[in-house]
CSV table of C-alpha atoms in Angstrom, one decimal:
chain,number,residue,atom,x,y,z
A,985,UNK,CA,16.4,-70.4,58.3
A,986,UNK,CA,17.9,-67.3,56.0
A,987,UNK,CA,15.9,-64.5,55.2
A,988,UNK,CA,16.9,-61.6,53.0
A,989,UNK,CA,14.8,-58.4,53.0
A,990,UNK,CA,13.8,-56.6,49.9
A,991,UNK,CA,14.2,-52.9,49.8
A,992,UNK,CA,12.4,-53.2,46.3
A,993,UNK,CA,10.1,-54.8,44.5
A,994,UNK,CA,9.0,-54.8,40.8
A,995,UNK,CA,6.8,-57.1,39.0
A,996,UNK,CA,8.3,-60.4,40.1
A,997,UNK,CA,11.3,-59.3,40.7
A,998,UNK,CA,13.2,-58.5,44.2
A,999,UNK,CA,16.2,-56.1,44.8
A,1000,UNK,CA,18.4,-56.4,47.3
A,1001,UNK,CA,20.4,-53.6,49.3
A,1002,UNK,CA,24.4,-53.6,49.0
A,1003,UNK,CA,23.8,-54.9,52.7
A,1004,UNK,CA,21.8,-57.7,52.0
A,1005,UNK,CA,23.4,-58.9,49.0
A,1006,UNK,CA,27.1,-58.7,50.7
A,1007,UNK,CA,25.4,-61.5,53.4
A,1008,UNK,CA,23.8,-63.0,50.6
A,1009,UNK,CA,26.2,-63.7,47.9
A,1010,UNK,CA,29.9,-63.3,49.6
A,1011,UNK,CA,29.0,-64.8,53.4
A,1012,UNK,CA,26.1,-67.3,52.3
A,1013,UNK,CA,28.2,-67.7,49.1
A,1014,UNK,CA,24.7,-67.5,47.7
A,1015,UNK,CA,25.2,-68.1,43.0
A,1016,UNK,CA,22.2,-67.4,40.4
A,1017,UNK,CA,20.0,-69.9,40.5
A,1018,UNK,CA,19.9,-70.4,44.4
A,1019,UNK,CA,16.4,-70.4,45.9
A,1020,UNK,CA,16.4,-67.9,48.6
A,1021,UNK,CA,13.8,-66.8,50.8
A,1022,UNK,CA,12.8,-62.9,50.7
A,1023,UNK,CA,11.0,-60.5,53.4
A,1024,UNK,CA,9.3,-57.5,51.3
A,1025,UNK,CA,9.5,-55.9,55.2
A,1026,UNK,CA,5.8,-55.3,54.6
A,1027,UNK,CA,4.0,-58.7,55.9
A,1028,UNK,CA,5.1,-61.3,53.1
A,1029,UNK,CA,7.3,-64.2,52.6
A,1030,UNK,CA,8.9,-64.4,49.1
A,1031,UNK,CA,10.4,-67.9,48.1
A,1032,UNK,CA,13.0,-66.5,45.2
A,1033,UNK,CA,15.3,-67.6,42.7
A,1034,UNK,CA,18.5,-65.3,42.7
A,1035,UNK,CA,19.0,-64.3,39.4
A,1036,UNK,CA,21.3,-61.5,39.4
A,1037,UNK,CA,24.4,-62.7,42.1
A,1038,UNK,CA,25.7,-59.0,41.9
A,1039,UNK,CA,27.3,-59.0,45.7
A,1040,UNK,CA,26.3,-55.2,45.4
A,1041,UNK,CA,23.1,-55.9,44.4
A,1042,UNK,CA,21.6,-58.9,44.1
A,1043,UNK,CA,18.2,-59.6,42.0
A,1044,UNK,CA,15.4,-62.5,42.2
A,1045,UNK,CA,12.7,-63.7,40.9
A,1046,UNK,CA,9.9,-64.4,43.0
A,1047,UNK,CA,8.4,-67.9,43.1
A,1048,UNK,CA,5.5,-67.8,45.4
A,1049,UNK,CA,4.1,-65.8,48.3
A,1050,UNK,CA,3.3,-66.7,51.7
A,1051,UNK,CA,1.6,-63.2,52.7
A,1052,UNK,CA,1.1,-62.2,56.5
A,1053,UNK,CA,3.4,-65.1,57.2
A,1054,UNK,CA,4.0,-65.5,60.8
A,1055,UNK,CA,1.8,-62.3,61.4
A,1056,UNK,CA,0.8,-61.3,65.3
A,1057,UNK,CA,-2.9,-60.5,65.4
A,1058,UNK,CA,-2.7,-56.6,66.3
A,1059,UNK,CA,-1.1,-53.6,65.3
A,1060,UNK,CA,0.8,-52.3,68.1
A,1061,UNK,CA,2.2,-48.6,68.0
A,1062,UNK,CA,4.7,-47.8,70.4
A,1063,UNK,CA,5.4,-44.5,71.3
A,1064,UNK,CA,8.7,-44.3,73.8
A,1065,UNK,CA,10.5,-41.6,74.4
A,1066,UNK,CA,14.4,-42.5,73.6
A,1067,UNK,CA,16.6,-42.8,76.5
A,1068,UNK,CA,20.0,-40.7,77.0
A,1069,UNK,CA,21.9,-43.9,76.9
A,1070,UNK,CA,20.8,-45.6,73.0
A,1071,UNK,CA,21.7,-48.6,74.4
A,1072,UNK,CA,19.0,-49.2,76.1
A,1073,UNK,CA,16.6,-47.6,74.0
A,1074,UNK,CA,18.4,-50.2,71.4
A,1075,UNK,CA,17.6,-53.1,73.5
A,1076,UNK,CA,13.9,-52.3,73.6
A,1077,UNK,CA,13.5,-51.8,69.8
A,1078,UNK,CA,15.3,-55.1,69.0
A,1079,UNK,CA,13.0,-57.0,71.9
A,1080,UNK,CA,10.1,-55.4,70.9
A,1081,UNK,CA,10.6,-56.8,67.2
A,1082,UNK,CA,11.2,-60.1,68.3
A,1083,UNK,CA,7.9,-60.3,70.0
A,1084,UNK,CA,6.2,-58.3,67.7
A,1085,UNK,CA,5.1,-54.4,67.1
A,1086,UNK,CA,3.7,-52.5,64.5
A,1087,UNK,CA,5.1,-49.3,64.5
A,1088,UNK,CA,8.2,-47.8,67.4
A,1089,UNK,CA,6.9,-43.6,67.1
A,1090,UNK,CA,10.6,-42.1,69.1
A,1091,UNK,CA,9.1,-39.1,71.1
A,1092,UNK,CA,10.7,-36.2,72.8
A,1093,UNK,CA,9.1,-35.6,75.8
A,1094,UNK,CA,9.1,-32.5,78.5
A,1095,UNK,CA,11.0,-34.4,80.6
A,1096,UNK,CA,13.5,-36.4,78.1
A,1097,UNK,CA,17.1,-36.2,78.7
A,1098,UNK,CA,17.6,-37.5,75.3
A,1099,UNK,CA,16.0,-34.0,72.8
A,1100,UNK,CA,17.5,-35.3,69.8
A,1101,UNK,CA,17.3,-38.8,67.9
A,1102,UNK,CA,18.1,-40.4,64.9
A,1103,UNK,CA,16.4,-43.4,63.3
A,1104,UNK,CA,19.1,-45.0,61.6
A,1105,UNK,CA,21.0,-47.4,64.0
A,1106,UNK,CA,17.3,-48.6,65.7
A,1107,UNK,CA,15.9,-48.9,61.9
A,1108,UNK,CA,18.5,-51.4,61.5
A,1109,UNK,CA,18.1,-53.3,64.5
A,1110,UNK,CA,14.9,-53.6,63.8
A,1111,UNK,CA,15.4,-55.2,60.4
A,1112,UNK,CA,18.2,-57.6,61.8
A,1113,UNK,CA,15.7,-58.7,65.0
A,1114,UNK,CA,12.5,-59.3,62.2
A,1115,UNK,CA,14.7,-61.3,60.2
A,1116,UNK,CA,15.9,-63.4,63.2
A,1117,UNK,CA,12.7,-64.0,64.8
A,1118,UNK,CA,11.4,-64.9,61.4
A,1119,UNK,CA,9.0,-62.4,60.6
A,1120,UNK,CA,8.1,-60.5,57.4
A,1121,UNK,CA,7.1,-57.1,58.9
A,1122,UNK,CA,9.8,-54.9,59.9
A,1123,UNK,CA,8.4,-52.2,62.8
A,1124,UNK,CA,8.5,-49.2,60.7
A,1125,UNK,CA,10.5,-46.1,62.7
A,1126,UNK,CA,8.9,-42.6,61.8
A,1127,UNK,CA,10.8,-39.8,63.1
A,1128,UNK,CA,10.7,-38.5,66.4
A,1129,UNK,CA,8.0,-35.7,67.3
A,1130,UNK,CA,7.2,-34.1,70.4
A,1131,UNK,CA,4.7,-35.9,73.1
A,1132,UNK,CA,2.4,-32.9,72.4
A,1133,UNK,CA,2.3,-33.2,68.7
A,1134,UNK,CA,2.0,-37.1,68.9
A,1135,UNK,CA,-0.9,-37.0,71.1
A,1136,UNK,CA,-2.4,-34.1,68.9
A,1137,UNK,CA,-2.2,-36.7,65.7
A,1138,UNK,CA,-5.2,-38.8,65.4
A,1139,UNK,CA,-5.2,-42.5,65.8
A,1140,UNK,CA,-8.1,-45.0,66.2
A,1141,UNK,CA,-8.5,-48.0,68.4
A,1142,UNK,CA,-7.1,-48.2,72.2
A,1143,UNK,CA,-5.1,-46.0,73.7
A,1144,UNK,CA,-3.0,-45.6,76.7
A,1145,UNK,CA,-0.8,-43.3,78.4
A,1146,UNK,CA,1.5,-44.8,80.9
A,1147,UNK,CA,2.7,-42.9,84.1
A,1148,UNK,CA,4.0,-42.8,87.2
A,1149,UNK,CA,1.7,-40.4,89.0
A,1150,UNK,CA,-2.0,-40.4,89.7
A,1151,UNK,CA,-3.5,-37.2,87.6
A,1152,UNK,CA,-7.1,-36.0,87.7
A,1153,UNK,CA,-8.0,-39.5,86.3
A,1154,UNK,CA,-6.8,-42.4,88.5
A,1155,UNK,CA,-5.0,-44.5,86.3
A,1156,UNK,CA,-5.9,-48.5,85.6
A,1157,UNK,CA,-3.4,-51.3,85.2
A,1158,UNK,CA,-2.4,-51.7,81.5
A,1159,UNK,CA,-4.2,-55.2,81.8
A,1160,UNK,CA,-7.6,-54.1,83.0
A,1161,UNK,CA,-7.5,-51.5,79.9
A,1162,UNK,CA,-6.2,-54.1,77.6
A,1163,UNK,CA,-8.8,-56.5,78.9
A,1164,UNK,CA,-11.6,-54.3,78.5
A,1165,UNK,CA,-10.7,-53.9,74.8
A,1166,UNK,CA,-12.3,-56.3,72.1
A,1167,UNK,CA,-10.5,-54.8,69.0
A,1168,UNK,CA,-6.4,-55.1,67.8
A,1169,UNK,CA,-5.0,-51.7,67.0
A,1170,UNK,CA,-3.5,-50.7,70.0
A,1171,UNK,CA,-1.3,-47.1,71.2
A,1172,UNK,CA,0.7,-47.3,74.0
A,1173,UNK,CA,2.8,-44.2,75.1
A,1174,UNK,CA,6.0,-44.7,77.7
A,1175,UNK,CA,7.5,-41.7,78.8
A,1176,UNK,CA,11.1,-40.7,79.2
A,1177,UNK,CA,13.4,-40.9,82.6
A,1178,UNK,CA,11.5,-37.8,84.1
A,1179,UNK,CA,8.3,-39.5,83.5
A,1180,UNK,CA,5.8,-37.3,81.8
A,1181,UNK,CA,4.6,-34.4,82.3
A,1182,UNK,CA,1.0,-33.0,84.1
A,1183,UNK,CA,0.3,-31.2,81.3
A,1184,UNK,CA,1.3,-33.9,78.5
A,1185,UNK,CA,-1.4,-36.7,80.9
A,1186,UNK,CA,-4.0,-34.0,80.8
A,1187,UNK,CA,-3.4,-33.9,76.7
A,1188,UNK,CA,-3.4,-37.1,76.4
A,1189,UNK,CA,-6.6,-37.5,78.3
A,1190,UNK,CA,-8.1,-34.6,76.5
A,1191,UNK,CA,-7.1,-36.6,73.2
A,1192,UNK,CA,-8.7,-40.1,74.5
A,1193,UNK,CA,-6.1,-41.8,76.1
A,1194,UNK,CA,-6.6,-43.6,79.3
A,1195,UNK,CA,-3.7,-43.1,82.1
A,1196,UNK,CA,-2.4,-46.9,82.9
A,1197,UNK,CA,-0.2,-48.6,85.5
A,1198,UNK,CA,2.7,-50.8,84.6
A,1199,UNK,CA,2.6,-52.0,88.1
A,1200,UNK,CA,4.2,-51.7,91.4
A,1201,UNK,CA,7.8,-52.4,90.0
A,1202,UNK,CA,9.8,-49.0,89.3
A,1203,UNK,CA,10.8,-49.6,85.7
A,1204,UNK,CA,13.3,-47.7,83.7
A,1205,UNK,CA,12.1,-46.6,80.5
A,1206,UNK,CA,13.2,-49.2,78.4
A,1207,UNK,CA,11.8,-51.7,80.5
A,1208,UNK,CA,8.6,-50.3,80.3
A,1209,UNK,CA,8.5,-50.1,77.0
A,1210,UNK,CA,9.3,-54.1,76.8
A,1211,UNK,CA,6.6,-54.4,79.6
A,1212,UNK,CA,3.9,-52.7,77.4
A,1213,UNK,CA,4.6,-54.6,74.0
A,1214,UNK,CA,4.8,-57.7,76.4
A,1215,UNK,CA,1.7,-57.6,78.1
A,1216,UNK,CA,-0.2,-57.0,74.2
A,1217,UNK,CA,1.7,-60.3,73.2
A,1218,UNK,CA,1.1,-62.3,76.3
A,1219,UNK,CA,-2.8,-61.2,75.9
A,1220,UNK,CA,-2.8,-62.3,72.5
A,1221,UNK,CA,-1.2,-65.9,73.2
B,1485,UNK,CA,16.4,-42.1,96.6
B,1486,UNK,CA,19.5,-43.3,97.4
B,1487,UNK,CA,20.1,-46.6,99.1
B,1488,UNK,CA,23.1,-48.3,99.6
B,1489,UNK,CA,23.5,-52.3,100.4
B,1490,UNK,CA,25.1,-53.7,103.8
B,1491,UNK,CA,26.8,-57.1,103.6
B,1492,UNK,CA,26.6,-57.8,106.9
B,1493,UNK,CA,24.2,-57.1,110.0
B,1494,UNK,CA,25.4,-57.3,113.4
B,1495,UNK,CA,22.7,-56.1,115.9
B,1496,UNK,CA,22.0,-52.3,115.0
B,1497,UNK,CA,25.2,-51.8,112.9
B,1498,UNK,CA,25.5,-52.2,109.5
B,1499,UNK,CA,28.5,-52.3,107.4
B,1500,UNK,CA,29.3,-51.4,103.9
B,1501,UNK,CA,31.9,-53.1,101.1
B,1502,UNK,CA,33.8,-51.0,99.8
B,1503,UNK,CA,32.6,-50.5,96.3
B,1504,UNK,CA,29.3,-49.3,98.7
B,1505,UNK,CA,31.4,-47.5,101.1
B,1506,UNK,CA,33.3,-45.6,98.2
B,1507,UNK,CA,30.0,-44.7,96.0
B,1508,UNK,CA,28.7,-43.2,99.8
B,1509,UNK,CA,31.3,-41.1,100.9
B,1510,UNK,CA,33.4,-40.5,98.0
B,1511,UNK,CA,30.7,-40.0,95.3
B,1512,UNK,CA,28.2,-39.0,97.5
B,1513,UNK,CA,29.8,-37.0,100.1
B,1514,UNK,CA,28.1,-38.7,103.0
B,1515,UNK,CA,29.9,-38.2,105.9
B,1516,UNK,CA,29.2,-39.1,109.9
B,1517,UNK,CA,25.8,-38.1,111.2
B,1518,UNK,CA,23.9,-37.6,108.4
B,1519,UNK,CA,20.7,-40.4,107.7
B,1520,UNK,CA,21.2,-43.0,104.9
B,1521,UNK,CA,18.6,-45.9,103.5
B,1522,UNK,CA,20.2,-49.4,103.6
B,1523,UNK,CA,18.7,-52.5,102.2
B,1524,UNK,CA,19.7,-56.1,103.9
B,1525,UNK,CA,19.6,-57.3,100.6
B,1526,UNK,CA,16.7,-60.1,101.6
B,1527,UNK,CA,13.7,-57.4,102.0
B,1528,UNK,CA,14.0,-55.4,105.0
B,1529,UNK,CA,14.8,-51.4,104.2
B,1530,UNK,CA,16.7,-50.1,107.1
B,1531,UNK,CA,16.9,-46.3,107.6
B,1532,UNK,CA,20.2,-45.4,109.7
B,1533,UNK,CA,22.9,-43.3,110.9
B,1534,UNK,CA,26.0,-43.3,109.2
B,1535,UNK,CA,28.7,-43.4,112.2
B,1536,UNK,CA,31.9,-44.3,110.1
B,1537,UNK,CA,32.4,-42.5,107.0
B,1538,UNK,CA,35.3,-45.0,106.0
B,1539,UNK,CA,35.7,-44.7,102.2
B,1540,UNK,CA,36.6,-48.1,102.2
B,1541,UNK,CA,34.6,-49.6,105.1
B,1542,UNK,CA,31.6,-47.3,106.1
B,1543,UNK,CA,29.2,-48.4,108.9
B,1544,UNK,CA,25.9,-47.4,110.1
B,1545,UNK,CA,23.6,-47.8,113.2
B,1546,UNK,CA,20.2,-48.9,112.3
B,1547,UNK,CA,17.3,-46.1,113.5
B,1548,UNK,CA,14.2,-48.3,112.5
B,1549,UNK,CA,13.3,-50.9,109.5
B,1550,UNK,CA,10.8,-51.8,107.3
B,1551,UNK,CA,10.7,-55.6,106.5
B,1552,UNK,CA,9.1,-56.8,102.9
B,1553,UNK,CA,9.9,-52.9,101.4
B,1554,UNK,CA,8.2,-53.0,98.0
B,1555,UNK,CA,8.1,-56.8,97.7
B,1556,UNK,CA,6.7,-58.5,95.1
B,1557,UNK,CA,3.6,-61.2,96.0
B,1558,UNK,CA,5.6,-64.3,94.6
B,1559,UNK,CA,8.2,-66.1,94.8
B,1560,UNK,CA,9.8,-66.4,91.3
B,1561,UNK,CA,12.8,-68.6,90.4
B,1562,UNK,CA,13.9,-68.3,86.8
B,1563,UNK,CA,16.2,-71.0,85.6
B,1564,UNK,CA,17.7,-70.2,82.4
B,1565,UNK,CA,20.9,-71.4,80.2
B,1566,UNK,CA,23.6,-68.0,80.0
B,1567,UNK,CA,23.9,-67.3,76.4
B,1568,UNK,CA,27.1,-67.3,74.5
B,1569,UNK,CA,26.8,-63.9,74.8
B,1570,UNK,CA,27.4,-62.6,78.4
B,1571,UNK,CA,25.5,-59.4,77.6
B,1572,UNK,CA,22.2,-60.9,76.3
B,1573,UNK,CA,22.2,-62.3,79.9
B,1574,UNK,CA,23.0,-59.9,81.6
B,1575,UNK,CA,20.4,-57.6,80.1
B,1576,UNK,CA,18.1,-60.4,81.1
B,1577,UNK,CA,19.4,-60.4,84.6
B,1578,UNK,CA,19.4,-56.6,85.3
B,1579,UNK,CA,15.1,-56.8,83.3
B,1580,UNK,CA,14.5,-59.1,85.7
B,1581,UNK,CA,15.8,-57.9,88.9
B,1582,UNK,CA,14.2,-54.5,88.1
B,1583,UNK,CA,10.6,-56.2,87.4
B,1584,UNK,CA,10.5,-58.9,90.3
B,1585,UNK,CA,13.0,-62.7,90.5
B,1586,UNK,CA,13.6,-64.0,93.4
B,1587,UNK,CA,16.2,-66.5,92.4
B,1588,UNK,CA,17.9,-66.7,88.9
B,1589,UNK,CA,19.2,-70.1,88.3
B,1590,UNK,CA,22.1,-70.2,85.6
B,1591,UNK,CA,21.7,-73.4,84.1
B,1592,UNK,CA,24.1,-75.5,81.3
B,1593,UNK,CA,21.6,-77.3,79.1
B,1594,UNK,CA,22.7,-80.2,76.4
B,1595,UNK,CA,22.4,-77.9,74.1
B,1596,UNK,CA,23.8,-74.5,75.4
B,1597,UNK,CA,26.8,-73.2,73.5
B,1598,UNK,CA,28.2,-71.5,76.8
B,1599,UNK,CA,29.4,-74.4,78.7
B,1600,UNK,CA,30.9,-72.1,81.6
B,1601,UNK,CA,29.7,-69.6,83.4
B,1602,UNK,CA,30.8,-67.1,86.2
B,1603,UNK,CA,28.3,-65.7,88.3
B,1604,UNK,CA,30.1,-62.4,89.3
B,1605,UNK,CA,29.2,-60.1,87.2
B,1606,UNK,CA,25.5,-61.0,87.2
B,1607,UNK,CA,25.5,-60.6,90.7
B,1608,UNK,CA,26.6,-57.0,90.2
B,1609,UNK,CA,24.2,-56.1,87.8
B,1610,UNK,CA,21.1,-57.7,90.3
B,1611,UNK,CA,22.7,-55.6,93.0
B,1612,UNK,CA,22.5,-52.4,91.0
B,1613,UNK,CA,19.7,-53.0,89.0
B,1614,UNK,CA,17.6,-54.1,92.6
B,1615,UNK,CA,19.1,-50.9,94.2
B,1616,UNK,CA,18.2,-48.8,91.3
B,1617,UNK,CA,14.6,-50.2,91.0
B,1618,UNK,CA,14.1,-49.4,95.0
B,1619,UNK,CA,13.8,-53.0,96.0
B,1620,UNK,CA,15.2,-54.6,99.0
B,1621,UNK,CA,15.3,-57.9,98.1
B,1622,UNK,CA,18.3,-58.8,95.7
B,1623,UNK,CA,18.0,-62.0,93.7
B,1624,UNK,CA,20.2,-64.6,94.7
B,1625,UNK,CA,22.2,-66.0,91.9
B,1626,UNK,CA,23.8,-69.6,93.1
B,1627,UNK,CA,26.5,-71.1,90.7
B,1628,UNK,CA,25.7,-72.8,87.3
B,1629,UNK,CA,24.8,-76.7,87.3
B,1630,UNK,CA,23.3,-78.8,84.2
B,1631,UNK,CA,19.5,-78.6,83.5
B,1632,UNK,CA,19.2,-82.5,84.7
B,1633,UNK,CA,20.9,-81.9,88.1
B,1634,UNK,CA,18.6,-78.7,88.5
B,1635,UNK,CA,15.1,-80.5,87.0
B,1636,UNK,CA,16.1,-83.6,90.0
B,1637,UNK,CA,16.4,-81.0,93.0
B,1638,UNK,CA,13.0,-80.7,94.6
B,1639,UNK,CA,10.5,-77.8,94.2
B,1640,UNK,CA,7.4,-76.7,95.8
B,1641,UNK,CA,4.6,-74.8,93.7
B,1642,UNK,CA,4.0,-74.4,89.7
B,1643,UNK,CA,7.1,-75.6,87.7
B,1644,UNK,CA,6.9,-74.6,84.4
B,1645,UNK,CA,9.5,-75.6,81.0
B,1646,UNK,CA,9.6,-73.5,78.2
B,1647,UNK,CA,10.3,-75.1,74.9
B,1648,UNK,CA,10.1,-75.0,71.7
B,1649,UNK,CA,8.7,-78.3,70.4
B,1650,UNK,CA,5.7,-80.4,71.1
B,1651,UNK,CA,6.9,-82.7,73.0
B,1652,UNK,CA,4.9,-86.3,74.2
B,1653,UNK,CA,3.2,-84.0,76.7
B,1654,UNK,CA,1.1,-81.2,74.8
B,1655,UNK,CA,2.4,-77.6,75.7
B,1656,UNK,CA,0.1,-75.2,77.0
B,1657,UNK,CA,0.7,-71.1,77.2
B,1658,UNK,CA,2.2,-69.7,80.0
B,1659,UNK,CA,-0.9,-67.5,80.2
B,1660,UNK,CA,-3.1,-70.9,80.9
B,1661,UNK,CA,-0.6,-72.5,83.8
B,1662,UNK,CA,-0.4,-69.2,86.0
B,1663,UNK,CA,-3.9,-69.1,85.6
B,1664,UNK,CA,-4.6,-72.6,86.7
B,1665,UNK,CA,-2.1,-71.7,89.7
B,1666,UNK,CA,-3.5,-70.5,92.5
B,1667,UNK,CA,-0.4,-70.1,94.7
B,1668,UNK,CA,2.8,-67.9,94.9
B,1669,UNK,CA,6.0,-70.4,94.1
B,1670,UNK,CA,6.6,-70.6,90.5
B,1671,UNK,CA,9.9,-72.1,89.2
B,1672,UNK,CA,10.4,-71.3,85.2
B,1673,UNK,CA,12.9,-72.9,83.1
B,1674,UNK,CA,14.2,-71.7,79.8
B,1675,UNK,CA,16.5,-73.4,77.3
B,1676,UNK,CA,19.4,-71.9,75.6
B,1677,UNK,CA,20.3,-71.5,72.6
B,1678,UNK,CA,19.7,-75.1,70.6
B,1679,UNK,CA,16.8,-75.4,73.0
B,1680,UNK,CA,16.2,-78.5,75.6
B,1681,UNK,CA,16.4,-81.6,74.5
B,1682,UNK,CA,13.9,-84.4,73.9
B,1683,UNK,CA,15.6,-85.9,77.1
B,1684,UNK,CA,15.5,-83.1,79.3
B,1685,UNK,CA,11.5,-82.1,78.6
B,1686,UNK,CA,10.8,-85.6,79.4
B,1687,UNK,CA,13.0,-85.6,82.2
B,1688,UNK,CA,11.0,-82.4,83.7
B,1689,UNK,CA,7.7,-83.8,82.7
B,1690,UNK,CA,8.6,-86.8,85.0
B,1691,UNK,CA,9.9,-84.0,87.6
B,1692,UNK,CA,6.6,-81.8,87.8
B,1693,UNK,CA,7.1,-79.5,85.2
B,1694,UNK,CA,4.6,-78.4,82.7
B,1695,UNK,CA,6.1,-77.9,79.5
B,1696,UNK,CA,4.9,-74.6,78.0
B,1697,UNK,CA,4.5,-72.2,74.9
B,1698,UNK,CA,5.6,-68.8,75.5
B,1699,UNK,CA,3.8,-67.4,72.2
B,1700,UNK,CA,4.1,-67.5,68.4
B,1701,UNK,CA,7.0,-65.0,68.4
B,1702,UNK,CA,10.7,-66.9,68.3
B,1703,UNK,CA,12.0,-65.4,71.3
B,1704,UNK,CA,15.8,-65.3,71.7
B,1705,UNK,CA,16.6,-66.9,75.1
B,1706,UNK,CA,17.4,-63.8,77.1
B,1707,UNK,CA,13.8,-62.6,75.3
B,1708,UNK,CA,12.1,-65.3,76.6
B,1709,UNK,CA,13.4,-65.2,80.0
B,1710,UNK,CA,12.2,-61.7,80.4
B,1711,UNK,CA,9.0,-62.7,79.0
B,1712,UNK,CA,8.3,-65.7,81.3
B,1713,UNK,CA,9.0,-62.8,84.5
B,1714,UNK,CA,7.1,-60.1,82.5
B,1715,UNK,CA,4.1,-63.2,82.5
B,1716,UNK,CA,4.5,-63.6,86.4
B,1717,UNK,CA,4.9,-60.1,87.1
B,1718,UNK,CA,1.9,-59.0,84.7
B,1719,UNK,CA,-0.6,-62.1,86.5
B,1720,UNK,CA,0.4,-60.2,90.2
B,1721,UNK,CA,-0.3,-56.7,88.9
């Protein structure tokens, strides 16, 4: 199935990024009066008719709506601290789309190797992953803060902290926190290759996150950032 | 931690390749006398004596051991079709050897698009990636043979197919099979690309297997192979 994502949308009417209308109109070989299907990146399906073939930037007119099409049932926020190598970090954004998150928050942490990160290659992983795994809401990407001025911001629902030491508050395994939770909007925070900090654990406790186990396995960062938006989709199924 | 992998055991000496042999005393600067951890490579960590700093052949005498080091409580073989792709795989395979396999299975399904496959750089990766993770069991990766031959060999324990369609046999979610299992073997098989086949699921079905959902989300092959450990791993924690 092709989808083509939307930067824009007015009235009934969809615009398409010199990206998207390059693999619309000169791969697909997509002409005016095609019916496409559209992504508004925001939750909903658009079935289209291009009107405007333009392989710079292509317009349609929307059809019908299929909103929260194919929509997981939580809002996951993911807050990982990028690793040296992008790469990896790469990896984890593109997985993480495909199984489904909410929002990827980059953080620089005490202990991150990596102190500086840019959105824009992960941004468009992340569009490329929602459009393969057939979804309609892209992760959105903000950009990267500190750990400290993260767990400072205030955020509602559950929230964890996972580490690899045992601070003041003995941590639980992420699903016994998961399981004791009834609602859907979920935080998760994975630290960097140096693990977090005391100080940034005793924040976050201070802030109302709970200290969590992702189990006996030593995980690199990346992997425990798939682990976490895993074990929220497995508990879902 | 460093650790470093013997290929061979002979009484209380250990010996080194050389790729191990070089990353000791050439990277590392080891050199006769001083203590090194060695893993056998099938659970047992072995602290020791370096005694020949070869570069190219070290050995070591073994001082004591400790059998099962970190091991994981199940047995996990992971059958899965390589992707066209050899580094969607092998992402999979170094995921997987850092949260817990036992055996990865590389299978060639009716459908797969990579026909072929070569097991040696996969092995690599497990070796690294289970060195790296501080395990000392490496998964064993045995060379490539069709889904059908595979589904006919016999298995003890849960064996579970992943596929996409509903098949005669209703799917249920990996979540509900490990539950219903109370025992350690579990044998996992995911498609490839084009998915299994009609012919195969019913194949399996007559094997054992359970055919299962792994979610909503449309998980790229390597995705869902590291979500079907991530399940296991998750049930053990």
């Amino acid at each position: 199935m092709e989808i083509f994502w939307a930067y824009r949308i007015s009235g009934d009417v969809c615009f398409l990024d010199a990206d998207e209308s390059g693999h619309c109109v000169r791969v697909l070989r997509h002409r005016a009066g095609d019916e496409i299907d559209v992504i508004d990146g925001e939750g909903t399906l658009l079935h289209c008719r291009l009107t405007d073939d333009n392989p710079r930037g292509a317009q349609a007119q929307i059809l019908s709506a299929v909103p929260e099409w194919n929509a997981h049932p939580y809002n996951l926020s993911l807050a990982c601290c990028p690793t040296k190598n992008n790469e990896r970090f790469e990896w984890f954004v593109e997985k993480a789309s495909e199984v489904g998150v909410d929002t990827i928050f980059p953080l620089i942490g005490e202990h991150s190797e990596r102190k500086v990160y840019k959105t824009e290659r992960a941004k468009r992983i992340a569009l490329s992953a929602t459009k393969q795994s057939l979804k309609a809401r892209i992760p959105s990407i903000p950009e990267p803060r500190s750990v400290k001025d993260f767990l400072k911001e205030s955020r509602d629902g559950l929230k964890l902290i996972a580490c690899c030491f045992e601070g003041e508050n003995p941590r639980i395994t992420i699903n016994e926190a998961l399981a004791q939770y009834q609602g859907s909007e979920i935080t998760i925070l994975i630290g960097p290759e140096g693990d977090f900090s005391e100080e940034e654990v005793a924040l976050a406790v201070k802030e109302g996150y709970l200290p969590i186990s992702l189990g006996a396995s030593r995980l690199r960062t990346e992997t425990a950032a798939v682990a976490a938006v895993m074990a929220v989709y497995l508990r879902a199924m």
